[in-house]
Coordinates of C-alpha atoms in Angstrom, one line a residue:
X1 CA 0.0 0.0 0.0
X2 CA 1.7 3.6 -1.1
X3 CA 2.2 6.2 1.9
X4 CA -0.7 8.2 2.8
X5 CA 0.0 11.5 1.1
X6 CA -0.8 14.0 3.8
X7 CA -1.4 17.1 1.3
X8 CA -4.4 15.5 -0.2
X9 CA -5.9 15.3 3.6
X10 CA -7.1 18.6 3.8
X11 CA -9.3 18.6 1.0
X12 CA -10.3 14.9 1.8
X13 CA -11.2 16.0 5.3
X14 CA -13.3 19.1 4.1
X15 CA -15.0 17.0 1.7
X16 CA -16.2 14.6 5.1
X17 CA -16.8 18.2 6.8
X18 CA -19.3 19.1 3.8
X19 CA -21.0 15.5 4.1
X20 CA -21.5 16.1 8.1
X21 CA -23.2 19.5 6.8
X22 CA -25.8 18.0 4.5
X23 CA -26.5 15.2 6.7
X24 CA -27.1 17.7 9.4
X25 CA -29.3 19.6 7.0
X26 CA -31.4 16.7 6.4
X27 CA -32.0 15.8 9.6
X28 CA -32.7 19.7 10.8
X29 CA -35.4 19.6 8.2
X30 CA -37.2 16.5 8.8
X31 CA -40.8 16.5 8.4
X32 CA -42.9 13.1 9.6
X33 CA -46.0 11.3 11.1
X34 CA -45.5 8.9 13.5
X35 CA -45.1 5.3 12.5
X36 CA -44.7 3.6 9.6
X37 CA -43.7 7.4 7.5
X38 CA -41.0 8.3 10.4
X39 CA -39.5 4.7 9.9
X40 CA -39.2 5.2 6.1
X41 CA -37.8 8.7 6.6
X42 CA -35.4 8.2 9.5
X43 CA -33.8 4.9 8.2
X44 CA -31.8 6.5 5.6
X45 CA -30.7 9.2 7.9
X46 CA -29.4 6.4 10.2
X47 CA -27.4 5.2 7.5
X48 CA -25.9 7.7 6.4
X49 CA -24.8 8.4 9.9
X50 CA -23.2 5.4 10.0
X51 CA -21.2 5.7 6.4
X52 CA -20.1 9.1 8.0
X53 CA -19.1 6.9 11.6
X54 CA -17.1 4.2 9.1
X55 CA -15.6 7.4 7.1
X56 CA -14.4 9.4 9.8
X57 CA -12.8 5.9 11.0
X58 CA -11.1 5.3 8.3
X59 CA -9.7 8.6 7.6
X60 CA -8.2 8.3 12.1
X61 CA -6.7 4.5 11.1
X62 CA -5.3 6.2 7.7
X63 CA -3.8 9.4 9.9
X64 CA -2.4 7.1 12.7
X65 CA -0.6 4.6 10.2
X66 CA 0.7 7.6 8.4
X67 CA 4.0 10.4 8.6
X68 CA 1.5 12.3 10.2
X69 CA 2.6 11.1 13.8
X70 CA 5.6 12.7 13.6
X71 CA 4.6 16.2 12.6
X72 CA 4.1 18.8 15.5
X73 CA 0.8 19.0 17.2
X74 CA -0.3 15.5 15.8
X75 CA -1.9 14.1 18.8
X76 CA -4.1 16.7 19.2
X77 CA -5.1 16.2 15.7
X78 CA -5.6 12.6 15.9
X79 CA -7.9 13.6 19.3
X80 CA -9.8 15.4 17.2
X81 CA -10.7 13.2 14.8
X82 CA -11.4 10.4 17.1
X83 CA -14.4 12.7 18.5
X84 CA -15.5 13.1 15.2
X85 CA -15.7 9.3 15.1
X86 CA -17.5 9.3 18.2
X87 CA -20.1 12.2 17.1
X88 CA -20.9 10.9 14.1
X89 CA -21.5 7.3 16.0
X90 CA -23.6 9.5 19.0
X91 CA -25.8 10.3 15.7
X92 CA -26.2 7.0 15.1
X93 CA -27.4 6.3 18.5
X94 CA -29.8 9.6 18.4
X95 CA -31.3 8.3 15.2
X96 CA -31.7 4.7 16.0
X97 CA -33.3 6.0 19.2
X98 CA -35.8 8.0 17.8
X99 CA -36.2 5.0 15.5
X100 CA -36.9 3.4 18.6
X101 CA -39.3 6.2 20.5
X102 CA -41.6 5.8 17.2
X103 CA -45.3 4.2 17.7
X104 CA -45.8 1.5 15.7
X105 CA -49.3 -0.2 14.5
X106 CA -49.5 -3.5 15.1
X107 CA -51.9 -6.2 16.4
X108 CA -51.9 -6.5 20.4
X109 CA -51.7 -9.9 22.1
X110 CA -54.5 -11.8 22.4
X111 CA -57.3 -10.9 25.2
X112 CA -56.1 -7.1 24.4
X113 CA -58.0 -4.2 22.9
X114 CA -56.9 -2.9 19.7
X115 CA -56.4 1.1 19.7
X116 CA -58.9 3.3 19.4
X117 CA -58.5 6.9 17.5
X118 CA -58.0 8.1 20.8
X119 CA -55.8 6.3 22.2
X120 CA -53.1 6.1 18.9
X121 CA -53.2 9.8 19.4
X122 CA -52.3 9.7 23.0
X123 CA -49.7 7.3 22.0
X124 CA -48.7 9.8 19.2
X125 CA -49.1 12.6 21.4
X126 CA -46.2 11.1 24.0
X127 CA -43.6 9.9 21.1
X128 CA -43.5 13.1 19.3
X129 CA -41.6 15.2 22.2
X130 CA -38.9 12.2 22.8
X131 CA -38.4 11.6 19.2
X132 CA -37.9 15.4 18.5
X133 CA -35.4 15.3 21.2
X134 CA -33.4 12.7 19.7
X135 CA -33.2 14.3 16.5
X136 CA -32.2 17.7 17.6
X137 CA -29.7 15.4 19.3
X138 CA -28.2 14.3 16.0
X139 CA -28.5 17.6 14.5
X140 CA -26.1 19.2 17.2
X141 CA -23.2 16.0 16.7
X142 CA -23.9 16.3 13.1
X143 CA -22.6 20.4 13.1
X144 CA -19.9 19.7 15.5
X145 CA -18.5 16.9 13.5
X146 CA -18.7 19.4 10.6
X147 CA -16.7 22.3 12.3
X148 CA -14.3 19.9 13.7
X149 CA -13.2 18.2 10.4
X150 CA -12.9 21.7 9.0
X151 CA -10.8 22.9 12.3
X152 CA -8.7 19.4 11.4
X153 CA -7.9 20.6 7.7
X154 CA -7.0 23.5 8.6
X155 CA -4.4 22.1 11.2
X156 CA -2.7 19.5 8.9
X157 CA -2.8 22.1 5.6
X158 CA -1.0 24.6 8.2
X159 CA 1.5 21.9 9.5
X160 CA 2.5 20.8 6.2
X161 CA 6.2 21.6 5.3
X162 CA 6.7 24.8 3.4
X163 CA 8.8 23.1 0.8
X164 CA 5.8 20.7 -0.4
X165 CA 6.3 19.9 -4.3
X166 CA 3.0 21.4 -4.2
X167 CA 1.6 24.6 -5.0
X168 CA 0.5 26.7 -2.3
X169 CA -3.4 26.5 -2.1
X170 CA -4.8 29.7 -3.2
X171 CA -5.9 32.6 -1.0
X172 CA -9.6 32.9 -1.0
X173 CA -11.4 36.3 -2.3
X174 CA -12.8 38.2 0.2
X175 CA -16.2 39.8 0.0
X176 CA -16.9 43.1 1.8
X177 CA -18.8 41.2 4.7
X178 CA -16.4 38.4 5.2
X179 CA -13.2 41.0 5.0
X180 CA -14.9 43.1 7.7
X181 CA -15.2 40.1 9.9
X182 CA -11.8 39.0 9.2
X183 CA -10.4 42.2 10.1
X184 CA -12.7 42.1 13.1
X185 CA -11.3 38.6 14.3
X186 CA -7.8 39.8 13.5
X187 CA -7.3 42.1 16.1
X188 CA -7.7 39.3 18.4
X189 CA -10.2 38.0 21.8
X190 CA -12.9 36.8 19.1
X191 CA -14.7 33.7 20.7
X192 CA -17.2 31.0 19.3
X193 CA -20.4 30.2 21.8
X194 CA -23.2 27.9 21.9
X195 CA -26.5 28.6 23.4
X196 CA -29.8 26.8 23.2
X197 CA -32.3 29.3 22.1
X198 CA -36.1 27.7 21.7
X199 CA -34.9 24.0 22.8
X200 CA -32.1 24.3 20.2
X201 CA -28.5 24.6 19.9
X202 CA -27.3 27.8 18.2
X203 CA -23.6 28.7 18.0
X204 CA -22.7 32.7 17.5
X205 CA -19.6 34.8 17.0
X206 CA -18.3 37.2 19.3
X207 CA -15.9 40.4 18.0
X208 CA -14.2 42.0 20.3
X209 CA -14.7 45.4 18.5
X210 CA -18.4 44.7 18.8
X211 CA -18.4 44.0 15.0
X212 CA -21.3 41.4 14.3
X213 CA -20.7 38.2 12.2
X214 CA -22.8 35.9 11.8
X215 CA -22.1 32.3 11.9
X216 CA -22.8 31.3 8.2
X217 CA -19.7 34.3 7.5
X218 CA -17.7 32.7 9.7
X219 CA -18.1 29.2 8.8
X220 CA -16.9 30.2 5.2
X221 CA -13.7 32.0 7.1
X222 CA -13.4 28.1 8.7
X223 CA -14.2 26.8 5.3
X224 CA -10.9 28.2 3.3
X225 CA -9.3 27.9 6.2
X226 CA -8.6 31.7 7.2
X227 CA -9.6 31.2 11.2
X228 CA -9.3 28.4 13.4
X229 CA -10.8 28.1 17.3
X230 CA -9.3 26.6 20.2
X231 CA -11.4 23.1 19.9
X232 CA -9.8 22.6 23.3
X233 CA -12.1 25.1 25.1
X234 CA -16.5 24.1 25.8
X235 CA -18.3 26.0 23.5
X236 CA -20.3 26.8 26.5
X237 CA -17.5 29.0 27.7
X238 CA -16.0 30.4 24.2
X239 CA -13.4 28.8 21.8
X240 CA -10.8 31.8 21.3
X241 CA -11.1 32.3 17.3
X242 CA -7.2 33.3 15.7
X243 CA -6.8 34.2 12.0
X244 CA -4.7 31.8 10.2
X245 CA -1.6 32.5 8.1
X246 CA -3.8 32.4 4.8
X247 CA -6.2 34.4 6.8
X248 CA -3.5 36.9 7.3
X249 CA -2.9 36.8 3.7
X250 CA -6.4 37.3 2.2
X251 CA -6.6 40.7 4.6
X252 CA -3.7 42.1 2.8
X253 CA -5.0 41.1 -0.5
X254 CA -8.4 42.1 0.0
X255 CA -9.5 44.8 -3.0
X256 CA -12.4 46.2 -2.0
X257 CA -15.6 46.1 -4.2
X258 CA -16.0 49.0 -6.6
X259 CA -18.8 51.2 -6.7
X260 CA -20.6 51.9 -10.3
X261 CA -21.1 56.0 -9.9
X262 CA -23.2 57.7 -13.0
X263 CA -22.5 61.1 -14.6
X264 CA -25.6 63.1 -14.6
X265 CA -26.1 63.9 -18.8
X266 CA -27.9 67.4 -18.5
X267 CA -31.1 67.2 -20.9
X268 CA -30.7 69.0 -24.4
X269 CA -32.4 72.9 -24.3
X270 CA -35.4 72.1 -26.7
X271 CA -35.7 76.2 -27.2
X272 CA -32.7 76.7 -29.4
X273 CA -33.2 73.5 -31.5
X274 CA -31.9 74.1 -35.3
X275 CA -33.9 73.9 -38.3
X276 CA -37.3 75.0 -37.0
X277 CA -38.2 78.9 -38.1
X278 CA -41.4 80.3 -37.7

């Protein structure tokens, strides 16, 4: 088997990261009815959890057998990725329990009344709150399993030798938003929080100029792999946000957008037009 090439991990691992985000899209957006519909619409979502679970595995085995052990800062990395292995497997679990907290319709033992209307939508009524539960769950594993595999190729791009054969990954273009929030997080004592806000998790940026970013900016910044946080730290209590090298780099190439002005054309004096005589 050839030597794992370490510069093609970064892309790999953003790839997983952009899996964990659609995964957590579809579960976020889930739409069912108790029963036999919530089975047929959470089954694949199980699944696909536990490709995710297997790729994530594979990608700590491949890591751990690789060069990458000897590089600065690797066992954090490799720490890392194991809790992505074990988020993506508590999002398993989620699922498959509110596989588990779904109603079913079947025939009761014998000498036992069948359900009425009424009491199916008692039944209903005491699923619906444990199953929601489980999937909100899922939903939060599923978005920190994203962040963290974009955190993790962001680490390895940035501990890669400087004399790699090859080229230096381009510096991404800055709009005016995600330059302002750069510049913001540049100055330094940025953080990244999570609160639960209507009995869900919601993560938001802190500036320390007071500069507001939201977290969709901010996730590109993570995306390209301008900022990193201090995964070490609860989100509870603030990850410290830092600007990367490349983040560094995009602020002093930024060009800011250019503005389309106009040059008011006066309108032609209809008085002294030539040609008419009375």
């Amino acid at each position: 088997m050839p030597p794992l090439d370490l510069n093609e991990q970064p892309d790999q691992l953003r790839a997983l990261a952009r899996s964990f985000e659609e995964l957590h899209d579809r579960v976020r957006d889930l739409s069912y009815t108790p029963g036999t519909d919530a089975l047929h619409k959470i089954t694949p979502l199980l699944l696909a959890a536990q490709e995710l679970t297997a790729a994530a595995l594979g990608h700590l085995r491949a890591l751990d057998d690789s060069t990458y052990t000897g590089v600065t800062g690797s066992r954090a990395g490799l720490e890392a990725l194991s809790a992505i292995v074990a988020g993506a497997s508590l999002a398993c679990t989620d699922l498959a329990e509110a596989i588990s907290a779904n109603p079913y319709e079947g025939a009761p033992y014998a000498g036992y009344p069948a359900d009425d209307a009424q009491a199916r939508a008692a039944r209903h009524g005491e699923a619906i709150p444990r199953m929601n539960s489980h999937l909100k769950d899922a939903v939060h594993q599923l978005d920190v399993g994203a962040t963290a595999c974009h955190y993790l190729a962001t680490s390895i791009n940035s501990s890669l030798p400087t004399t790699s054969p090859h080229p230096p990954q381009a510096v991404a273009k800055l709009n005016d938003t995600q330059h302002s929030a750069l510049q913001s997080l540049a100055q330094g004592e940025g953080r990244l929080y999570e609160r639960v806000q209507r009995g869900r998790s919601v993560n938001r940026v802190a500036a320390n100029d007071g500069t507001r970013i939201s977290i969709a900016t901010f996730r590109t910044l993570a995306r390209h792999g301008l900022v990193t946080t201090d995964t070490s730290t609860p989100l509870l209590v603030g990850q410290a946000i830092s600007v990367t090298e490349q983040g560094q780099r995009a602020l002093v190439q930024f060009r800011p957008t250019a503005t389309l002005t106009t040059t008011a054309v006066p309108a032609p004096n209809t008085s002294a037009t030539p040609g008419v005589r009375r």
